[in-house]
Amino acid sequence: SHGVEDDLSNEAEELLLTLPREKNFDGTYLYQFNGVWYRHKFLYGMISTRRHFQARDSDIIVSTFPKSGTTWLKALTYAIVHRSRCAFEHSPLLTTNPHELVPFFEISYSLNKKDIPSFEHLYTPRIFGTHIPYSTLPDSIVNSNCRIVYICRNPLDQFISCWHFLLKLAHDKESETLSLEEYFEKVCNGVQHAGPFWEHVLGYWKASLDNSHKILFLKYEDLKEDTHSYVKKLAEFLGCPFSNVEEKERVIEEIVKLCSFENMKDLEVNKPGRNIPGHIPKNSDYFRKGEVGDWTNYLTPSMSKRLKNLMEEKFSGSGLAF
Ligand code: A3P
């Protein structure tokens, strides 16, 4: 039988043939669509998301450039928004990886090509994750009252985090890989999944300045330095501020602790060997060091200088700096 999804598969496959492509870190291809590079599966998922996803006003979208704190922000958002559903000692976050509780559009829409996902199992408000850049989001997300939380990270740390993540994935698949220097060159040219980095970040940054009720723009480093304040800010932005009673009962502290790197990394569900059906990475791959400034252990002075200069040039005049 040839349903709608078969047509989409064909359309996506035909589209692929027309798109510019470049080799990725592990020898697979990245495809460029609307100025942005995608891995094959995420490109398919992105096209399908744009075609089928209908946002509700109550929806919350956690949007990020990969390896910028997605897992953490998903966990915090879930913990804040669904805090009255059960006591913290029974939180689903203790037994389920955040990427299962807060699904990525691009993965959900690429898993089962016959069925459009219903997301019936998600509580309201529904929370989704995505790496789709602002300029390519489905119209219904941009035009509805749903809210977007975005987190970005110092590009030097993001690069090193990504490098380790890709190495782990390539190691599991036994694929050949680029050297750190070769991959660095690609990244400086914007050729990485969801790249260029600066365009992704600037797209959400500018949109957040234009519409601060709809988009909250956060930085990993700020969140790390003062998680408590940002959890409070996040709750206010999402329309569920903490009451005085909750503050007295130290609910914010509970959330910070629950979602902390140290707590999440050591949970049984996030130990090596576990993974979410349909996800290639293992749950443990999402937790490495969780620190600010790890790039100093890997980048040569000339590399860090080049990346800093590049960002300065790209972000100049935007009001955004790292
Ligand atoms: P490092 O590789 O620098 O350790 P993403 O979630 O977007 O894939 O990003 C992964 C990065 O966030 C990794 O960075 C990971 O260790 C870190 N991370 C994961 N969970 C975290 C948490 N709860 N708190 C802080 N950092 C976290």
CSV table of C-alpha atoms and ligand atoms in Angstrom, one decimal:
chain,number,residue,atom,x,y,z
A,1,SER,CA,0.0,0.0,0.0
A,2,HIS,CA,1.2,3.5,-0.7
A,3,GLY,CA,0.1,5.9,2.0
A,4,VAL,CA,1.1,9.5,2.6
A,5,GLU,CA,4.3,8.4,4.3
A,6,ASP,CA,5.5,6.4,1.3
A,7,ASP,CA,5.1,9.6,-0.7
A,8,LEU,CA,7.0,11.5,1.8
A,9,SER,CA,9.8,8.9,1.8
A,10,ASN,CA,10.0,9.1,-2.0
A,11,GLU,CA,9.9,12.9,-1.8
A,12,ALA,CA,12.6,13.0,0.8
A,13,GLU,CA,14.8,10.6,-1.1
A,14,GLU,CA,14.3,12.6,-4.3
A,15,LEU,CA,15.1,15.8,-2.5
A,16,LEU,CA,18.3,14.2,-1.0
A,17,LEU,CA,19.6,13.7,-4.5
A,18,THR,CA,19.4,17.4,-5.3
A,19,LEU,CA,21.0,18.7,-2.0
A,20,PRO,CA,24.6,19.6,-1.5
A,21,ARG,CA,26.4,17.0,0.6
A,22,GLU,CA,29.6,16.6,2.5
A,23,LYS,CA,31.2,13.8,4.4
A,24,ASN,CA,30.6,13.9,8.2
A,25,PHE,CA,32.9,12.9,11.0
A,26,ASP,CA,32.2,9.2,10.5
A,27,GLY,CA,32.1,9.0,6.7
A,28,THR,CA,28.3,9.2,6.4
A,29,TYR,CA,26.9,12.2,4.5
A,30,LEU,CA,25.5,15.5,5.8
A,31,TYR,CA,22.9,17.2,3.5
A,32,GLN,CA,22.4,20.9,3.3
A,33,PHE,CA,18.9,22.2,3.4
A,34,ASN,CA,18.0,25.9,3.8
A,35,GLY,CA,21.6,26.6,4.6
A,36,VAL,CA,21.8,24.0,7.4
A,37,TRP,CA,23.5,20.6,7.5
A,38,TYR,CA,21.6,17.5,8.6
A,39,ARG,CA,22.3,13.9,9.1
A,40,HIS,CA,20.1,11.7,6.8
A,41,LYS,CA,17.7,10.5,9.5
A,42,PHE,CA,17.3,14.0,11.0
A,43,LEU,CA,16.7,15.5,7.6
A,44,TYR,CA,13.9,13.1,7.0
A,45,GLY,CA,12.5,13.7,10.5
A,46,MET,CA,12.7,17.5,10.0
A,47,ILE,CA,10.8,17.4,6.7
A,48,SER,CA,8.1,15.2,8.3
A,49,THR,CA,7.9,17.4,11.3
A,50,ARG,CA,7.3,20.4,9.1
A,51,ARG,CA,4.7,18.6,7.3
A,52,HIS,CA,2.7,17.0,10.1
A,53,PHE,CA,3.4,18.6,13.5
A,54,GLN,CA,0.5,20.7,14.9
A,55,ALA,CA,1.6,22.7,17.9
A,56,ARG,CA,-0.8,23.4,20.7
A,57,ASP,CA,-0.7,26.7,22.5
A,58,SER,CA,0.3,24.8,25.7
A,59,ASP,CA,3.3,23.0,24.1
A,60,ILE,CA,6.8,23.7,25.2
A,61,ILE,CA,9.7,23.2,22.8
A,62,VAL,CA,13.3,22.7,24.1
A,63,SER,CA,15.5,23.8,21.3
A,64,THR,CA,19.3,23.5,21.2
A,65,PHE,CA,22.3,23.1,19.1
A,66,PRO,CA,23.6,19.5,19.8
A,67,LYS,CA,25.8,19.1,22.9
A,68,SER,CA,24.8,22.4,24.4
A,69,GLY,CA,22.9,21.1,27.4
A,70,THR,CA,19.8,19.5,25.8
A,71,THR,CA,19.6,16.6,28.2
A,72,TRP,CA,19.9,19.0,31.2
A,73,LEU,CA,17.3,21.5,29.9
A,74,LYS,CA,14.9,18.7,29.0
A,75,ALA,CA,15.2,17.3,32.5
A,76,LEU,CA,14.8,20.7,34.2
A,77,THR,CA,11.8,21.7,32.1
A,78,TYR,CA,10.1,18.3,32.7
A,79,ALA,CA,10.8,18.5,36.5
A,80,ILE,CA,9.4,22.1,36.7
A,81,VAL,CA,6.3,21.7,34.6
A,82,HIS,CA,5.2,18.3,35.9
A,83,ARG,CA,6.3,18.9,39.5
A,84,SER,CA,2.9,18.5,41.1
A,85,ARG,CA,2.2,15.1,39.4
A,86,CYS,CA,4.2,13.1,41.9
A,87,ALA,CA,6.7,13.4,44.8
A,88,PHE,CA,10.3,13.9,43.7
A,89,GLU,CA,11.3,10.5,45.1
A,90,HIS,CA,8.9,8.9,42.5
A,91,SER,CA,9.9,11.2,39.6
A,92,PRO,CA,10.0,9.5,36.2
A,93,LEU,CA,13.3,11.3,35.8
A,94,LEU,CA,14.8,8.8,38.2
A,95,THR,CA,14.0,5.8,36.0
A,96,THR,CA,13.7,7.2,32.5
A,97,ASN,CA,16.3,9.1,30.4
A,98,PRO,CA,15.2,12.7,29.7
A,99,HIS,CA,15.2,12.0,25.9
A,100,GLU,CA,12.5,9.4,26.4
A,101,LEU,CA,10.3,11.7,28.5
A,102,VAL,CA,10.9,14.7,26.1
A,103,PRO,CA,11.1,13.3,22.6
A,104,PHE,CA,13.0,14.9,19.7
A,105,PHE,CA,10.7,15.7,16.8
A,106,GLU,CA,13.3,14.6,14.3
A,107,ILE,CA,13.6,11.2,15.8
A,108,SER,CA,9.9,10.6,16.5
A,109,TYR,CA,9.0,11.6,13.0
A,110,SER,CA,11.7,9.4,11.4
A,111,LEU,CA,11.1,6.2,13.4
A,112,ASN,CA,8.1,4.6,11.9
A,113,LYS,CA,7.6,5.7,8.4
A,114,LYS,CA,4.0,4.4,8.2
A,115,ASP,CA,2.5,6.2,11.2
A,116,ILE,CA,2.6,9.8,12.2
A,117,PRO,CA,3.4,9.9,15.9
A,118,SER,CA,0.4,10.7,18.1
A,119,PHE,CA,2.3,11.7,21.2
A,120,GLU,CA,-0.8,10.4,23.2
A,121,HIS,CA,1.4,9.2,26.0
A,122,LEU,CA,2.7,12.7,26.8
A,123,TYR,CA,1.3,14.7,29.7
A,124,THR,CA,-0.1,18.2,29.0
A,125,PRO,CA,1.7,20.5,28.6
A,126,ARG,CA,3.6,18.4,26.1
A,127,ILE,CA,7.3,19.0,26.0
A,128,PHE,CA,9.4,18.3,22.8
A,129,GLY,CA,13.0,18.6,21.9
A,130,THR,CA,14.5,19.7,18.6
A,131,HIS,CA,17.7,20.8,16.9
A,132,ILE,CA,15.8,22.4,14.0
A,133,PRO,CA,17.0,26.0,13.5
A,134,TYR,CA,14.5,28.8,14.1
A,135,SER,CA,14.2,29.6,10.5
A,136,THR,CA,13.1,26.1,9.6
A,137,LEU,CA,10.6,25.4,12.5
A,138,PRO,CA,7.1,24.4,11.4
A,139,ASP,CA,4.8,27.4,11.0
A,140,SER,CA,2.5,26.1,13.7
A,141,ILE,CA,5.3,26.4,16.3
A,142,VAL,CA,6.2,29.9,15.2
A,143,ASN,CA,2.5,31.1,14.9
A,144,SER,CA,0.9,29.5,17.9
A,145,ASN,CA,1.4,30.6,21.5
A,146,CYS,CA,3.6,27.6,22.4
A,147,ARG,CA,6.8,28.5,24.1
A,148,ILE,CA,10.4,27.8,23.2
A,149,VAL,CA,13.3,27.5,25.6
A,150,TYR,CA,16.7,27.6,24.0
A,151,ILE,CA,20.1,26.8,25.5
A,152,CYS,CA,23.5,27.5,23.9
A,153,ARG,CA,27.0,26.9,25.1
A,154,ASN,CA,30.4,28.3,24.6
A,155,PRO,CA,31.4,26.9,21.1
A,156,LEU,CA,34.8,25.7,22.3
A,157,ASP,CA,33.2,23.4,25.0
A,158,GLN,CA,30.4,22.5,22.6
A,159,PHE,CA,33.0,21.4,20.0
A,160,ILE,CA,34.9,19.2,22.5
A,161,SER,CA,31.7,17.7,23.8
A,162,CYS,CA,30.6,16.9,20.3
A,163,TRP,CA,33.9,15.5,19.4
A,164,HIS,CA,33.8,13.0,22.3
A,165,PHE,CA,30.1,12.1,21.5
A,166,LEU,CA,30.9,11.4,17.8
A,167,LEU,CA,33.9,9.4,18.7
A,168,LYS,CA,31.8,7.2,21.0
A,169,LEU,CA,29.1,6.7,18.3
A,170,ALA,CA,31.8,5.9,15.6
A,171,HIS,CA,33.5,3.5,17.9
A,172,ASP,CA,30.3,1.6,18.5
A,173,LYS,CA,29.7,1.4,14.7
A,174,GLU,CA,33.4,0.7,14.1
A,175,SER,CA,33.5,3.5,11.5
A,176,GLU,CA,36.6,5.4,10.5
A,177,THR,CA,36.8,8.9,11.8
A,178,LEU,CA,38.3,12.2,11.2
A,179,SER,CA,41.1,13.5,13.3
A,180,LEU,CA,40.4,16.3,15.8
A,181,GLU,CA,42.1,18.8,13.4
A,182,GLU,CA,40.1,17.6,10.4
A,183,TYR,CA,36.9,17.8,12.3
A,184,PHE,CA,37.8,21.2,13.6
A,185,GLU,CA,38.3,22.4,10.0
A,186,LYS,CA,34.8,21.1,9.1
A,187,VAL,CA,33.2,22.9,12.1
A,188,CYS,CA,35.0,26.2,11.2
A,189,ASN,CA,33.3,25.9,7.8
A,190,GLY,CA,30.0,25.3,9.4
A,191,VAL,CA,29.8,21.7,8.2
A,192,GLN,CA,28.4,19.7,11.2
A,193,HIS,CA,24.9,18.4,12.0
A,194,ALA,CA,22.6,21.4,12.6
A,195,GLY,CA,25.5,23.7,11.6
A,196,PRO,CA,26.7,26.3,11.2
A,197,PHE,CA,26.7,26.8,14.9
A,198,TRP,CA,26.6,30.7,14.7
A,199,GLU,CA,23.6,30.7,12.5
A,200,HIS,CA,21.6,28.4,14.8
A,201,VAL,CA,22.4,30.4,17.8
A,202,LEU,CA,21.9,33.8,16.1
A,203,GLY,CA,18.5,32.7,14.7
A,204,TYR,CA,17.1,31.9,18.2
A,205,TRP,CA,18.9,34.9,19.8
A,206,LYS,CA,17.3,37.4,17.4
A,207,ALA,CA,13.9,35.7,17.7
A,208,SER,CA,14.2,35.9,21.5
A,209,LEU,CA,14.9,39.6,21.3
A,210,ASP,CA,11.9,40.2,19.1
A,211,ASN,CA,9.6,38.0,21.1
A,212,SER,CA,10.7,37.5,24.7
A,213,HIS,CA,7.4,36.1,25.8
A,214,LYS,CA,7.7,33.3,23.4
A,215,ILE,CA,11.4,32.4,23.5
A,216,LEU,CA,13.7,32.2,26.5
A,217,PHE,CA,17.4,32.2,25.6
A,218,LEU,CA,19.7,30.6,28.1
A,219,LYS,CA,23.4,29.8,28.3
A,220,TYR,CA,24.9,26.6,29.7
A,221,GLU,CA,27.6,28.5,31.6
A,222,ASP,CA,25.0,30.8,33.3
A,223,LEU,CA,22.9,27.8,34.3
A,224,LYS,CA,25.9,26.0,35.7
A,225,GLU,CA,26.9,29.0,37.8
A,226,ASP,CA,23.5,29.7,39.3
A,227,THR,CA,21.1,26.9,38.5
A,228,HIS,CA,18.7,28.0,41.3
A,229,SER,CA,18.0,31.4,39.8
A,230,TYR,CA,17.5,30.0,36.3
A,231,VAL,CA,15.1,27.3,37.5
A,232,LYS,CA,13.1,30.1,39.0
A,233,LYS,CA,13.2,32.1,35.8
A,234,LEU,CA,12.4,29.1,33.7
A,235,ALA,CA,9.3,28.4,35.8
A,236,GLU,CA,8.1,32.0,35.6
A,237,PHE,CA,8.6,32.0,31.8
A,238,LEU,CA,6.7,28.7,31.5
A,239,GLY,CA,3.8,30.2,33.4
A,240,CYS,CA,4.2,28.0,36.5
A,241,PRO,CA,6.1,30.1,39.0
A,242,PHE,CA,7.0,28.7,42.4
A,243,SER,CA,4.7,29.7,45.2
A,244,ASN,CA,6.0,31.0,48.5
A,245,VAL,CA,5.1,27.7,50.1
A,246,GLU,CA,7.0,25.8,47.4
A,247,GLU,CA,10.0,28.0,48.0
A,248,LYS,CA,9.8,27.4,51.7
A,249,GLU,CA,9.6,23.7,51.1
A,250,ARG,CA,12.7,23.9,49.0
A,251,VAL,CA,11.1,22.7,45.9
A,252,ILE,CA,13.6,24.6,43.7
A,253,GLU,CA,16.5,22.9,45.5
A,254,GLU,CA,14.9,19.5,44.9
A,255,ILE,CA,14.7,20.2,41.2
A,256,VAL,CA,18.2,21.4,41.0
A,257,LYS,CA,19.4,18.3,42.8
A,258,LEU,CA,17.3,15.9,40.8
A,259,CYS,CA,18.5,17.2,37.5
A,260,SER,CA,22.2,17.7,38.5
A,261,PHE,CA,24.8,16.0,36.4
A,262,GLU,CA,26.1,14.0,39.4
A,263,ASN,CA,22.6,12.7,40.2
A,264,MET,CA,21.6,11.9,36.6
A,265,LYS,CA,24.8,10.3,35.5
A,266,ASP,CA,24.7,7.7,38.3
A,267,LEU,CA,21.1,6.6,37.9
A,268,GLU,CA,20.7,3.0,36.9
A,269,VAL,CA,18.9,4.0,33.7
A,270,ASN,CA,21.8,6.2,32.5
A,271,LYS,CA,24.6,3.6,33.2
A,272,PRO,CA,26.3,2.0,30.2
A,273,GLY,CA,24.3,-0.6,28.3
A,274,ARG,CA,20.9,1.1,28.3
A,275,ASN,CA,19.4,2.9,25.4
A,276,ILE,CA,16.1,4.2,24.2
A,277,PRO,CA,14.4,2.2,21.4
A,278,GLY,CA,15.2,3.9,18.1
A,279,HIS,CA,18.1,6.0,19.5
A,280,ILE,CA,21.6,5.1,18.4
A,281,PRO,CA,23.4,6.7,21.3
A,282,LYS,CA,23.4,4.9,24.6
A,283,ASN,CA,21.9,6.7,27.6
A,284,SER,CA,25.3,7.0,29.2
A,285,ASP,CA,26.6,8.8,26.1
A,286,TYR,CA,24.7,11.9,27.1
A,287,PHE,CA,26.7,12.3,30.3
A,288,ARG,CA,30.4,12.9,30.1
A,289,LYS,CA,32.0,15.5,32.3
A,290,GLY,CA,29.4,18.3,32.6
A,291,GLU,CA,32.0,21.0,33.1
A,292,VAL,CA,32.7,24.5,31.8
A,293,GLY,CA,36.1,25.0,30.2
A,294,ASP,CA,37.1,21.4,29.3
A,295,TRP,CA,38.2,22.7,25.9
A,296,THR,CA,41.5,23.9,27.5
A,297,ASN,CA,42.5,20.2,27.8
A,298,TYR,CA,42.2,19.6,24.0
A,299,LEU,CA,42.5,22.7,21.8
A,300,THR,CA,45.8,24.2,20.8
A,301,PRO,CA,46.2,27.9,21.3
A,302,SER,CA,45.9,28.5,17.6
A,303,MET,CA,42.7,26.4,17.4
A,304,SER,CA,41.0,28.2,20.3
A,305,LYS,CA,42.1,31.6,18.9
A,306,ARG,CA,40.7,30.7,15.5
A,307,LEU,CA,37.3,29.6,16.9
A,308,LYS,CA,37.1,32.6,19.2
A,309,ASN,CA,37.9,35.0,16.3
A,310,LEU,CA,35.3,33.3,14.1
A,311,MET,CA,32.6,33.7,16.7
A,312,GLU,CA,33.5,37.3,17.5
A,313,GLU,CA,33.2,38.0,13.8
A,314,LYS,CA,29.9,36.2,13.4
A,315,PHE,CA,28.3,37.6,16.5
A,316,SER,CA,29.6,41.1,16.1
A,317,GLY,CA,26.8,43.7,16.5
A,318,SER,CA,24.3,41.1,17.8
A,319,GLY,CA,24.8,41.7,21.5
A,320,LEU,CA,25.7,38.1,22.0
A,321,ALA,CA,29.1,37.1,23.3
A,322,PHE,CA,30.8,34.1,24.9
B,1,A3P,P1,30.3,17.3,28.2
B,1,A3P,O1,30.6,16.4,27.0
B,1,A3P,O2,31.1,18.6,28.1
B,1,A3P,O3,30.5,16.6,29.5
B,1,A3P,P2,23.5,17.5,25.1
B,1,A3P,O4,22.6,17.1,26.3
B,1,A3P,O5,23.0,18.7,24.4
B,1,A3P,O6,23.7,16.3,24.3
B,1,A3P,O7,24.9,17.9,25.7
B,1,A3P,C1,25.7,17.0,26.4
B,1,A3P,C2,26.6,17.8,27.3
B,1,A3P,O8,25.9,18.2,28.5
B,1,A3P,C3,27.7,16.9,27.8
B,1,A3P,O9,28.8,17.8,28.1
B,1,A3P,C4,27.1,16.3,29.1
B,1,A3P,O10,28.1,15.8,30.0
B,1,A3P,C5,26.4,17.6,29.7
B,1,A3P,N1,25.3,17.2,30.6
B,1,A3P,C6,24.5,16.2,30.5
B,1,A3P,N2,23.6,16.2,31.6
B,1,A3P,C7,23.9,17.3,32.3
B,1,A3P,C8,23.4,17.8,33.5
B,1,A3P,N3,22.4,17.3,34.2
B,1,A3P,N4,24.0,19.0,34.0
B,1,A3P,C9,25.1,19.5,33.4
B,1,A3P,N5,25.6,19.1,32.2
B,1,A3P,C10,25.0,18.0,31.7
